[in-house]
mmCIF file of N, CA and C in Angstrom:
data_model
loop_
_atom_site.group_PDB
_atom_site.id
_atom_site.type_symbol
_atom_site.label_atom_id
_atom_site.label_comp_id
_atom_site.label_asym_id
_atom_site.label_seq_id
_atom_site.Cartn_x
_atom_site.Cartn_y
_atom_site.Cartn_z
ATOM 1 N N ASN U 1 32.633 31.766 33.509
ATOM 2 C CA ASN U 1 31.964 31.022 32.458
ATOM 3 C C ASN U 1 30.620 31.672 32.136
ATOM 4 N N PRO U 2 30.303 31.820 30.865
ATOM 5 C CA PRO U 2 28.971 32.315 30.529
ATOM 6 C C PRO U 2 27.909 31.357 31.044
ATOM 7 N N GLY U 3 26.782 31.886 31.399
ATOM 8 C CA GLY U 3 25.678 31.062 31.857
ATOM 9 C C GLY U 3 24.961 31.679 33.034
ATOM 10 N N LEU U 4 23.947 30.990 33.489
ATOM 11 C CA LEU U 4 23.169 31.397 34.646
ATOM 12 C C LEU U 4 23.670 30.606 35.839
ATOM 13 N N HIS U 5 24.056 31.308 36.882
ATOM 14 C CA HIS U 5 24.609 30.668 38.071
ATOM 15 C C HIS U 5 23.681 30.934 39.258
ATOM 16 N N ILE U 6 22.980 29.895 39.673
ATOM 17 C CA ILE U 6 22.048 30.006 40.794
ATOM 18 C C ILE U 6 22.260 28.805 41.704
ATOM 19 N N PRO U 7 22.079 29.014 43.008
ATOM 20 C CA PRO U 7 22.287 27.896 43.936
ATOM 21 C C PRO U 7 21.182 26.850 43.784
ATOM 22 N N PRO U 8 21.518 25.589 44.015
ATOM 23 C CA PRO U 8 20.523 24.519 43.858
ATOM 24 C C PRO U 8 19.377 24.603 44.868
ATOM 25 N N TYR U 9 19.592 25.282 45.990
ATOM 26 C CA TYR U 9 18.556 25.381 47.019
ATOM 27 C C TYR U 9 17.581 26.543 46.761
ATOM 28 N N GLN U 10 17.776 27.256 45.681
ATOM 29 C CA GLN U 10 16.929 28.407 45.385
ATOM 30 C C GLN U 10 15.460 27.977 45.249
ATOM 31 N N ALA U 11 14.554 28.827 45.724
ATOM 32 C CA ALA U 11 13.121 28.538 45.630
ATOM 33 C C ALA U 11 12.744 28.222 44.186
ATOM 34 N N ILE U 12 11.850 27.260 43.997
ATOM 35 C CA ILE U 12 11.502 26.795 42.655
ATOM 36 C C ILE U 12 10.968 27.928 41.783
ATOM 37 N N THR U 13 10.178 28.836 42.339
ATOM 38 C CA THR U 13 9.661 29.955 41.547
ATOM 39 C C THR U 13 10.799 30.869 41.117
ATOM 40 N N HIS U 14 11.786 31.081 41.986
ATOM 41 C CA HIS U 14 12.929 31.919 41.612
ATOM 42 C C HIS U 14 13.795 31.224 40.568
ATOM 43 N N ARG U 15 13.916 29.911 40.656
ATOM 44 C CA ARG U 15 14.645 29.166 39.619
ATOM 45 C C ARG U 15 13.943 29.361 38.276
ATOM 46 N N TYR U 16 12.619 29.292 38.297
ATOM 47 C CA TYR U 16 11.817 29.490 37.084
ATOM 48 C C TYR U 16 12.026 30.898 36.521
ATOM 49 N N ILE U 17 11.919 31.916 37.371
ATOM 50 C CA ILE U 17 12.109 33.296 36.926
ATOM 51 C C ILE U 17 13.502 33.468 36.320
ATOM 52 N N ASN U 18 14.528 33.032 37.038
ATOM 53 C CA ASN U 18 15.897 33.213 36.548
ATOM 54 C C ASN U 18 16.125 32.484 35.226
ATOM 55 N N THR U 19 15.642 31.264 35.128
ATOM 56 C CA THR U 19 15.821 30.493 33.897
ATOM 57 C C THR U 19 15.093 31.147 32.730
ATOM 58 N N GLU U 20 13.859 31.566 32.961
ATOM 59 C CA GLU U 20 13.075 32.191 31.894
ATOM 60 C C GLU U 20 13.656 33.540 31.476
ATOM 61 N N MET U 21 14.128 34.336 32.418
ATOM 62 C CA MET U 21 14.710 35.641 32.079
ATOM 63 C C MET U 21 16.029 35.465 31.334
ATOM 64 N N TYR U 22 16.820 34.489 31.755
ATOM 65 C CA TYR U 22 18.082 34.229 31.061
ATOM 66 C C TYR U 22 17.810 33.819 29.611
ATOM 67 N N LYS U 23 16.824 32.943 29.417
ATOM 68 C CA LYS U 23 16.460 32.531 28.059
ATOM 69 C C LYS U 23 15.923 33.714 27.253
ATOM 70 N N TRP U 24 15.157 34.589 27.898
ATOM 71 C CA TRP U 24 14.528 35.709 27.197
ATOM 72 C C TRP U 24 15.579 36.677 26.652
ATOM 73 N N ILE U 25 16.676 36.867 27.393
ATOM 74 C CA ILE U 25 17.747 37.748 26.915
ATOM 75 C C ILE U 25 18.378 37.165 25.658
ATOM 76 N N SER U 26 18.396 35.862 25.542
ATOM 77 C CA SER U 26 18.887 35.120 24.368
ATOM 78 C C SER U 26 20.280 35.564 23.911
ATOM 79 N N ASP U 27 21.190 35.637 24.854
ATOM 80 C CA ASP U 27 22.594 35.925 24.557
ATOM 81 C C ASP U 27 23.419 34.907 25.347
ATOM 82 N N SER U 28 23.939 33.920 24.658
ATOM 83 C CA SER U 28 24.637 32.835 25.353
ATOM 84 C C SER U 28 25.975 33.265 25.948
ATOM 85 N N SER U 29 26.410 34.500 25.660
ATOM 86 C CA SER U 29 27.676 34.971 26.228
ATOM 87 C C SER U 29 27.487 35.675 27.573
ATOM 88 N N ILE U 30 26.235 35.901 27.964
ATOM 89 C CA ILE U 30 25.966 36.629 29.211
ATOM 90 C C ILE U 30 26.197 35.710 30.420
ATOM 91 N N ASN U 31 26.674 36.304 31.493
ATOM 92 C CA ASN U 31 26.996 35.584 32.721
ATOM 93 C C ASN U 31 26.256 36.279 33.863
ATOM 94 N N VAL U 32 25.269 35.590 34.450
ATOM 95 C CA VAL U 32 24.481 36.167 35.531
ATOM 96 C C VAL U 32 24.522 35.229 36.737
ATOM 97 N N THR U 33 24.912 35.772 37.878
ATOM 98 C CA THR U 33 24.906 35.037 39.137
ATOM 99 C C THR U 33 23.853 35.666 40.036
ATOM 100 N N VAL U 34 23.009 34.842 40.631
ATOM 101 C CA VAL U 34 21.954 35.325 41.521
ATOM 102 C C VAL U 34 22.230 34.779 42.917
ATOM 103 N N ILE U 35 22.339 35.684 43.885
ATOM 104 C CA ILE U 35 22.627 35.310 45.266
ATOM 105 C C ILE U 35 21.455 35.743 46.143
ATOM 106 N N HIS U 36 20.870 34.784 46.843
ATOM 107 C CA HIS U 36 19.730 35.050 47.724
ATOM 108 C C HIS U 36 20.186 35.251 49.157
ATOM 109 N N ASP U 37 19.272 35.771 49.968
ATOM 110 C CA ASP U 37 19.515 35.947 51.398
ATOM 111 C C ASP U 37 20.737 36.848 51.637
ATOM 112 N N SER U 38 20.851 37.895 50.813
ATOM 113 C CA SER U 38 21.982 38.825 50.916
ATOM 114 C C SER U 38 21.711 39.866 51.992
ATOM 115 N N PRO U 39 22.706 40.209 52.782
ATOM 116 C CA PRO U 39 22.525 41.225 53.838
ATOM 117 C C PRO U 39 22.570 42.635 53.256
ATOM 118 N N LEU U 40 21.459 43.063 52.682
ATOM 119 C CA LEU U 40 21.385 44.388 52.056
ATOM 120 C C LEU U 40 20.979 45.444 53.080
ATOM 121 N N PRO U 41 21.320 46.701 52.823
ATOM 122 C CA PRO U 41 20.942 47.783 53.754
ATOM 123 C C PRO U 41 19.424 47.881 53.913
ATOM 124 N N TYR U 42 19.013 48.444 55.021
ATOM 125 C CA TYR U 42 17.587 48.613 55.319
ATOM 126 C C TYR U 42 16.887 49.312 54.149
ATOM 127 N N GLY U 43 15.755 48.769 53.744
ATOM 128 C CA GLY U 43 14.965 49.371 52.680
ATOM 129 C C GLY U 43 15.371 48.944 51.276
ATOM 130 N N ILE U 44 16.445 48.198 51.148
ATOM 131 C CA ILE U 44 16.898 47.724 49.836
ATOM 132 C C ILE U 44 16.524 46.250 49.709
ATOM 133 N N SER U 45 15.750 45.929 48.678
ATOM 134 C CA SER U 45 15.279 44.555 48.493
ATOM 135 C C SER U 45 16.137 43.759 47.519
ATOM 136 N N GLY U 46 16.768 44.465 46.597
ATOM 137 C CA GLY U 46 17.604 43.806 45.605
ATOM 138 C C GLY U 46 18.572 44.801 44.998
ATOM 139 N N VAL U 47 19.686 44.285 44.508
ATOM 140 C CA VAL U 47 20.721 45.114 43.883
ATOM 141 C C VAL U 47 21.311 44.310 42.729
ATOM 142 N N THR U 48 21.602 44.994 41.644
ATOM 143 C CA THR U 48 22.301 44.365 40.534
ATOM 144 C C THR U 48 23.649 45.032 40.370
ATOM 145 N N HIS U 49 24.696 44.222 40.356
ATOM 146 C CA HIS U 49 26.050 44.748 40.178
ATOM 147 C C HIS U 49 26.547 44.436 38.770
ATOM 148 N N TYR U 50 27.098 45.456 38.144
ATOM 149 C CA TYR U 50 27.773 45.304 36.862
ATOM 150 C C TYR U 50 29.219 44.938 37.172
ATOM 151 N N ILE U 51 29.682 43.816 36.669
ATOM 152 C CA ILE U 51 31.062 43.394 36.888
ATOM 153 C C ILE U 51 31.911 43.811 35.688
ATOM 154 N N GLN U 52 31.459 43.426 34.523
ATOM 155 C CA GLN U 52 32.026 43.852 33.247
ATOM 156 C C GLN U 52 30.969 43.540 32.204
ATOM 157 N N HIS U 53 31.168 44.016 30.974
ATOM 158 C CA HIS U 53 30.118 43.787 29.974
ATOM 159 C C HIS U 53 29.822 42.292 29.849
ATOM 160 N N GLY U 54 28.572 41.956 30.046
ATOM 161 C CA GLY U 54 28.142 40.568 29.947
ATOM 162 C C GLY U 54 28.200 39.797 31.248
ATOM 163 N N THR U 55 28.686 40.427 32.327
ATOM 164 C CA THR U 55 28.781 39.745 33.615
ATOM 165 C C THR U 55 28.108 40.591 34.697
ATOM 166 N N TYR U 56 27.099 39.995 35.351
ATOM 167 C CA TYR U 56 26.279 40.710 36.322
ATOM 168 C C TYR U 56 26.017 39.818 37.530
ATOM 169 N N VAL U 57 25.841 40.441 38.683
ATOM 170 C CA VAL U 57 25.479 39.728 39.900
ATOM 171 C C VAL U 57 24.227 40.387 40.472
ATOM 172 N N ILE U 58 23.203 39.580 40.717
ATOM 173 C CA ILE U 58 21.973 40.048 41.356
ATOM 174 C C ILE U 58 21.999 39.575 42.805
ATOM 175 N N LEU U 59 21.837 40.520 43.726
ATOM 176 C CA LEU U 59 21.707 40.200 45.148
ATOM 177 C C LEU U 59 20.255 40.413 45.536
ATOM 178 N N LEU U 60 19.680 39.458 46.218
ATOM 179 C CA LEU U 60 18.281 39.537 46.628
ATOM 180 C C LEU U 60 18.197 39.318 48.131
ATOM 181 N N ARG U 61 17.424 40.152 48.798
ATOM 182 C CA ARG U 61 17.267 40.057 50.250
ATOM 183 C C ARG U 61 16.672 38.713 50.674
ATOM 184 N N TRP U 62 15.691 38.230 49.927
ATOM 185 C CA TRP U 62 14.939 37.047 50.352
ATOM 186 C C TRP U 62 15.503 35.762 49.792
ATOM 187 N N LYS U 63 15.256 34.672 50.518
ATOM 188 C CA LYS U 63 15.556 33.351 49.974
ATOM 189 C C LYS U 63 14.268 32.601 49.661
ATOM 190 N N VAL U 64 13.131 33.183 50.012
ATOM 191 C CA VAL U 64 11.845 32.537 49.741
ATOM 192 C C VAL U 64 11.127 33.271 48.614
ATOM 193 N N SER U 65 10.253 32.552 47.956
ATOM 194 C CA SER U 65 9.449 33.123 46.882
ATOM 195 C C SER U 65 8.110 33.569 47.441
ATOM 196 N N GLU U 66 7.776 34.787 47.169
ATOM 197 C CA GLU U 66 6.448 35.346 47.451
ATOM 198 C C GLU U 66 6.287 36.494 46.472
ATOM 199 N N PRO U 67 5.084 37.044 46.286
ATOM 200 C CA PRO U 67 4.900 38.041 45.236
ATOM 201 C C PRO U 67 5.914 39.190 45.269
ATOM 202 N N ARG U 68 6.242 39.695 46.443
ATOM 203 C CA ARG U 68 7.171 40.825 46.524
ATOM 204 C C ARG U 68 8.581 40.418 46.101
ATOM 205 N N SER U 69 9.055 39.284 46.573
ATOM 206 C CA SER U 69 10.417 38.869 46.212
ATOM 207 C C SER U 69 10.498 38.473 44.737
ATOM 208 N N ASP U 70 9.444 37.885 44.201
ATOM 209 C CA ASP U 70 9.426 37.540 42.780
ATOM 210 C C ASP U 70 9.498 38.807 41.929
ATOM 211 N N TYR U 71 8.714 39.815 42.305
ATOM 212 C CA TYR U 71 8.717 41.076 41.553
ATOM 213 C C TYR U 71 10.082 41.762 41.657
ATOM 214 N N THR U 72 10.676 41.751 42.838
ATOM 215 C CA THR U 72 12.003 42.348 43.015
ATOM 216 C C THR U 72 13.023 41.652 42.123
ATOM 217 N N LEU U 73 12.960 40.339 42.065
ATOM 218 C CA LEU U 73 13.881 39.599 41.208
ATOM 219 C C LEU U 73 13.689 39.989 39.746
ATOM 220 N N LEU U 74 12.452 40.095 39.300
ATOM 221 C CA LEU U 74 12.181 40.540 37.924
ATOM 222 C C LEU U 74 12.687 41.967 37.703
ATOM 223 N N HIS U 75 12.520 42.837 38.688
ATOM 224 C CA HIS U 75 13.013 44.215 38.613
ATOM 225 C C HIS U 75 14.535 44.217 38.429
ATOM 226 N N GLU U 76 15.232 43.394 39.191
ATOM 227 C CA GLU U 76 16.697 43.339 39.076
ATOM 228 C C GLU U 76 17.124 42.788 37.716
ATOM 229 N N TRP U 77 16.383 41.842 37.176
ATOM 230 C CA TRP U 77 16.646 41.388 35.817
ATOM 231 C C TRP U 77 16.440 42.546 34.836
ATOM 232 N N GLY U 78 15.519 43.450 35.157
ATOM 233 C CA GLY U 78 15.348 44.651 34.325
ATOM 234 C C GLY U 78 16.626 45.460 34.263
ATOM 235 N N HIS U 79 17.321 45.574 35.395
ATOM 236 C CA HIS U 79 18.602 46.292 35.390
ATOM 237 C C HIS U 79 19.661 45.540 34.579
ATOM 238 N N VAL U 80 19.653 44.217 34.631
ATOM 239 C CA VAL U 80 20.580 43.444 33.791
ATOM 240 C C VAL U 80 20.328 43.784 32.323
ATOM 241 N N ILE U 81 19.064 43.803 31.926
ATOM 242 C CA ILE U 81 18.699 44.120 30.541
ATOM 243 C C ILE U 81 19.155 45.537 30.189
ATOM 244 N N GLN U 82 18.919 46.501 31.097
ATOM 245 C CA GLN U 82 19.329 47.888 30.851
ATOM 246 C C GLN U 82 20.844 48.001 30.688
ATOM 247 N N MET U 83 21.586 47.319 31.553
ATOM 248 C CA MET U 83 23.052 47.385 31.491
ATOM 249 C C MET U 83 23.577 46.670 30.247
ATOM 250 N N HIS U 84 23.003 45.517 29.948
ATOM 251 C CA HIS U 84 23.485 44.734 28.817
ATOM 252 C C HIS U 84 23.206 45.446 27.489
ATOM 253 N N SER U 85 22.122 46.215 27.444
ATOM 254 C CA SER U 85 21.785 46.957 26.220
ATOM 255 C C SER U 85 22.567 48.262 26.094
ATOM 256 N N GLY U 86 23.262 48.659 27.179
ATOM 257 C CA GLY U 86 24.038 49.895 27.139
ATOM 258 C C GLY U 86 23.257 51.132 27.541
ATOM 259 N N ASN U 87 22.019 50.963 27.984
ATOM 260 C CA ASN U 87 21.237 52.123 28.438
ATOM 261 C C ASN U 87 21.682 52.610 29.813
ATOM 262 N N LEU U 88 22.033 51.680 30.695
ATOM 263 C CA LEU U 88 22.501 52.004 32.046
ATOM 264 C C LEU U 88 23.956 51.553 32.137
ATOM 265 N N ILE U 89 24.862 52.512 32.320
ATOM 266 C CA ILE U 89 26.291 52.204 32.288
ATOM 267 C C ILE U 89 26.959 52.643 33.582
ATOM 268 N N ASP U 90 27.714 51.711 34.159
ATOM 269 C CA ASP U 90 28.531 51.965 35.337
ATOM 270 C C ASP U 90 29.940 52.305 34.854
ATOM 271 N N HIS U 91 30.344 53.558 35.053
ATOM 272 C CA HIS U 91 31.662 54.013 34.609
ATOM 273 C C HIS U 91 32.706 53.875 35.711
ATOM 274 N N GLY U 92 32.297 53.357 36.877
ATOM 275 C CA GLY U 92 33.208 53.219 38.011
ATOM 276 C C GLY U 92 33.218 54.471 38.866
ATOM 277 N N ASN U 93 33.717 54.344 40.082
ATOM 278 C CA ASN U 93 33.808 55.467 41.027
ATOM 279 C C ASN U 93 32.478 56.168 41.245
ATOM 280 N N GLY U 94 31.384 55.409 41.203
ATOM 281 C CA GLY U 94 30.065 55.974 41.462
ATOM 282 C C GLY U 94 29.470 56.760 40.308
ATOM 283 N N LYS U 95 30.118 56.776 39.170
ATOM 284 C CA LYS U 95 29.605 57.493 37.993
ATOM 285 C C LYS U 95 28.807 56.531 37.116
ATOM 286 N N TRP U 96 27.566 56.903 36.866
ATOM 287 C CA TRP U 96 26.662 56.129 36.031
ATOM 288 C C TRP U 96 26.045 57.044 34.980
ATOM 289 N N THR U 97 25.680 56.470 33.836
ATOM 290 C CA THR U 97 24.898 57.208 32.856
ATOM 291 C C THR U 97 23.669 56.391 32.489
ATOM 292 N N TRP U 98 22.591 57.110 32.225
ATOM 293 C CA TRP U 98 21.338 56.516 31.750
ATOM 294 C C TRP U 98 21.048 57.137 30.394
ATOM 295 N N LYS U 99 21.103 56.311 29.355
ATOM 296 C CA LYS U 99 20.869 56.762 27.983
ATOM 297 C C LYS U 99 21.736 57.975 27.649
ATOM 298 N N GLY U 100 22.999 57.914 28.075
ATOM 299 C CA GLY U 100 23.980 58.936 27.726
ATOM 300 C C GLY U 100 24.052 60.132 28.656
ATOM 301 N N LYS U 101 23.141 60.235 29.603
ATOM 302 C CA LYS U 101 23.147 61.373 30.527
ATOM 303 C C LYS U 101 23.581 60.915 31.908
ATOM 304 N N GLU U 102 24.350 61.762 32.601
ATOM 305 C CA GLU U 102 24.825 61.410 33.935
ATOM 306 C C GLU U 102 23.651 61.178 34.878
ATOM 307 N N VAL U 103 23.751 60.123 35.664
ATOM 308 C CA VAL U 103 22.709 59.752 36.620
ATOM 309 C C VAL U 103 22.798 60.666 37.840
ATOM 310 N N ASP U 104 21.645 61.142 38.271
ATOM 311 C CA ASP U 104 21.559 61.968 39.473
ATOM 312 C C ASP U 104 20.843 61.148 40.547
ATOM 313 N N PHE U 105 21.622 60.621 41.485
ATOM 314 C CA PHE U 105 21.039 59.776 42.529
ATOM 315 C C PHE U 105 20.322 60.585 43.607
ATOM 316 N N SER U 106 20.359 61.910 43.508
ATOM 317 C CA SER U 106 19.671 62.727 44.515
ATOM 318 C C SER U 106 18.174 62.833 44.242
ATOM 319 N N ILE U 107 17.742 62.491 43.020
ATOM 320 C CA ILE U 107 16.306 62.567 42.738
ATOM 321 C C ILE U 107 15.602 61.385 43.410
ATOM 322 N N PRO U 108 14.338 61.566 43.791
ATOM 323 C CA PRO U 108 13.610 60.485 44.461
ATOM 324 C C PRO U 108 13.584 59.214 43.609
ATOM 325 N N TRP U 109 13.623 58.080 44.276
ATOM 326 C CA TRP U 109 13.678 56.784 43.611
ATOM 327 C C TRP U 109 12.600 56.662 42.544
ATOM 328 N N ILE U 110 11.374 57.037 42.870
ATOM 329 C CA ILE U 110 10.239 56.847 41.961
ATOM 330 C C ILE U 110 10.368 57.687 40.694
ATOM 331 N N LEU U 111 11.192 58.738 40.721
ATOM 332 C CA LEU U 111 11.374 59.591 39.544
ATOM 333 C C LEU U 111 12.587 59.199 38.705
ATOM 334 N N ARG U 112 13.344 58.232 39.153
ATOM 335 C CA ARG U 112 14.534 57.802 38.406
ATOM 336 C C ARG U 112 14.091 56.968 37.198
ATOM 337 N N PRO U 113 14.404 57.417 35.996
ATOM 338 C CA PRO U 113 13.901 56.709 34.810
ATOM 339 C C PRO U 113 14.406 55.272 34.693
ATOM 340 N N TRP U 114 15.605 54.983 35.173
ATOM 341 C CA TRP U 114 16.108 53.605 35.094
ATOM 342 C C TRP U 114 15.362 52.695 36.073
ATOM 343 N N GLU U 115 14.903 53.235 37.208
ATOM 344 C CA GLU U 115 14.107 52.439 38.148
ATOM 345 C C GLU U 115 12.694 52.223 37.613
ATOM 346 N N ARG U 116 12.121 53.269 37.047
ATOM 347 C CA ARG U 116 10.791 53.134 36.440
ATOM 348 C C ARG U 116 10.847 52.140 35.285
ATOM 349 N N GLY U 117 11.943 52.205 34.524
ATOM 350 C CA GLY U 117 12.118 51.269 33.415
ATOM 351 C C GLY U 117 12.235 49.835 33.897
ATOM 352 N N ALA U 118 12.983 49.630 34.990
ATOM 353 C CA ALA U 118 13.120 48.274 35.545
ATOM 354 C C ALA U 118 11.771 47.775 36.064
ATOM 355 N N ASP U 119 10.961 48.669 36.635
ATOM 356 C CA ASP U 119 9.610 48.282 37.058
ATOM 357 C C ASP U 119 8.756 47.901 35.842
ATOM 358 N N SER U 120 8.875 48.640 34.762
ATOM 359 C CA SER U 120 8.109 48.315 33.544
ATOM 360 C C SER U 120 8.497 46.942 33.008
ATOM 361 N N ILE U 121 9.801 46.667 33.002
ATOM 362 C CA ILE U 121 10.275 45.353 32.562
ATOM 363 C C ILE U 121 9.735 44.273 33.495
ATOM 364 N N ALA U 122 9.791 44.522 34.808
ATOM 365 C CA ALA U 122 9.295 43.549 35.788
ATOM 366 C C ALA U 122 7.809 43.296 35.589
ATOM 367 N N THR U 123 7.042 44.347 35.381
ATOM 368 C CA THR U 123 5.594 44.204 35.190
ATOM 369 C C THR U 123 5.299 43.403 33.925
ATOM 370 N N TYR U 124 6.010 43.708 32.845
ATOM 371 C CA TYR U 124 5.816 42.976 31.587
ATOM 372 C C TYR U 124 6.071 41.482 31.785
ATOM 373 N N HIS U 125 7.197 41.163 32.417
ATOM 374 C CA HIS U 125 7.554 39.750 32.586
ATOM 375 C C HIS U 125 6.710 39.063 33.653
ATOM 376 N N GLN U 126 6.236 39.811 34.638
ATOM 377 C CA GLN U 126 5.308 39.219 35.603
ATOM 378 C C GLN U 126 4.032 38.786 34.884
ATOM 379 N N GLU U 127 3.530 39.642 33.988
ATOM 380 C CA GLU U 127 2.322 39.296 33.234
ATOM 381 C C GLU U 127 2.580 38.142 32.269
ATOM 382 N N ARG U 128 3.802 38.070 31.735
ATOM 383 C CA ARG U 128 4.165 37.000 30.804
ATOM 384 C C ARG U 128 4.322 35.666 31.530
ATOM 385 N N LEU U 129 4.989 35.687 32.678
ATOM 386 C CA LEU U 129 5.307 34.450 33.397
ATOM 387 C C LEU U 129 4.232 34.037 34.403
ATOM 388 N N PHE U 130 3.524 35.030 34.947
ATOM 389 C CA PHE U 130 2.496 34.765 35.972
ATOM 390 C C PHE U 130 1.209 35.505 35.610
ATOM 391 N N PRO U 131 0.548 35.114 34.522
ATOM 392 C CA PRO U 131 -0.642 35.872 34.080
ATOM 393 C C PRO U 131 -1.771 35.879 35.104
ATOM 394 N N PHE U 132 -1.734 34.965 36.044
ATOM 395 C CA PHE U 132 -2.775 34.866 37.078
ATOM 396 C C PHE U 132 -2.524 35.824 38.246
ATOM 397 N N ARG U 133 -1.356 36.466 38.263
ATOM 398 C CA ARG U 133 -0.964 37.278 39.410
ATOM 399 C C ARG U 133 -1.136 38.764 39.080
ATOM 400 N N ASN U 134 -1.637 39.525 40.014
ATOM 401 C CA ASN U 134 -1.796 40.956 39.807
ATOM 402 C C ASN U 134 -1.117 41.700 40.944
ATOM 403 N N TYR U 135 0.153 41.435 41.139
ATOM 404 C CA TYR U 135 0.899 42.087 42.220
ATOM 405 C C TYR U 135 1.372 43.462 41.785
ATOM 406 N N GLN U 136 1.087 44.462 42.568
ATOM 407 C CA GLN U 136 1.543 45.829 42.320
ATOM 408 C C GLN U 136 2.449 46.238 43.469
ATOM 409 N N PRO U 137 3.712 46.528 43.180
ATOM 410 C CA PRO U 137 4.629 46.908 44.283
ATOM 411 C C PRO U 137 4.244 48.249 44.885
ATOM 412 N N GLU U 138 4.552 48.401 46.152
ATOM 413 C CA GLU U 138 4.313 49.674 46.823
ATOM 414 C C GLU U 138 5.480 50.595 46.509
ATOM 415 N N ARG U 139 5.204 51.706 45.891
ATOM 416 C CA ARG U 139 6.258 52.659 45.532
ATOM 417 C C ARG U 139 5.883 54.036 46.040
#
C-alpha cells in the first residue's frame, strides 16, 4: 500500500522527521517503510533499500532520537529522494548508476557524489525542520 509505514513505538522526533519528509516528497504513490534498531554491519548507521519504483525501505541502527540518528535518518531520506527522482538507480546484482554513470563503490565514501548529495539533502532538511540545531556529522 502506498504510504508511510513506521512503527507506533518510534521516537517522537523520528516520527516527525518521517512524516515531514514523506509530505515534502509530495507523491501519494510512494511507499516508504522505516525500520529502527536494525542489526547493520559495523560502521553503518543507516541503509536505504530500493524495492521497486516508488517502494523503499529505510533501515536505521538506532531506535532513539539524538542528533546523530536524526541526521542519519534525514540522510537516508536523501537516498529515497535520489532513487525516486531517477538519479540513483539500482539495476540489481550490485549494479548501480548515479546520474547515468556506473557507480564505483571502491572510491572513498566521502568522495561518492550520491553520499555527498544525501548529506546535502539532510543538511537542508535539518535546517528546515530543526533551525535551532547545528549538528555536523563526522565524515
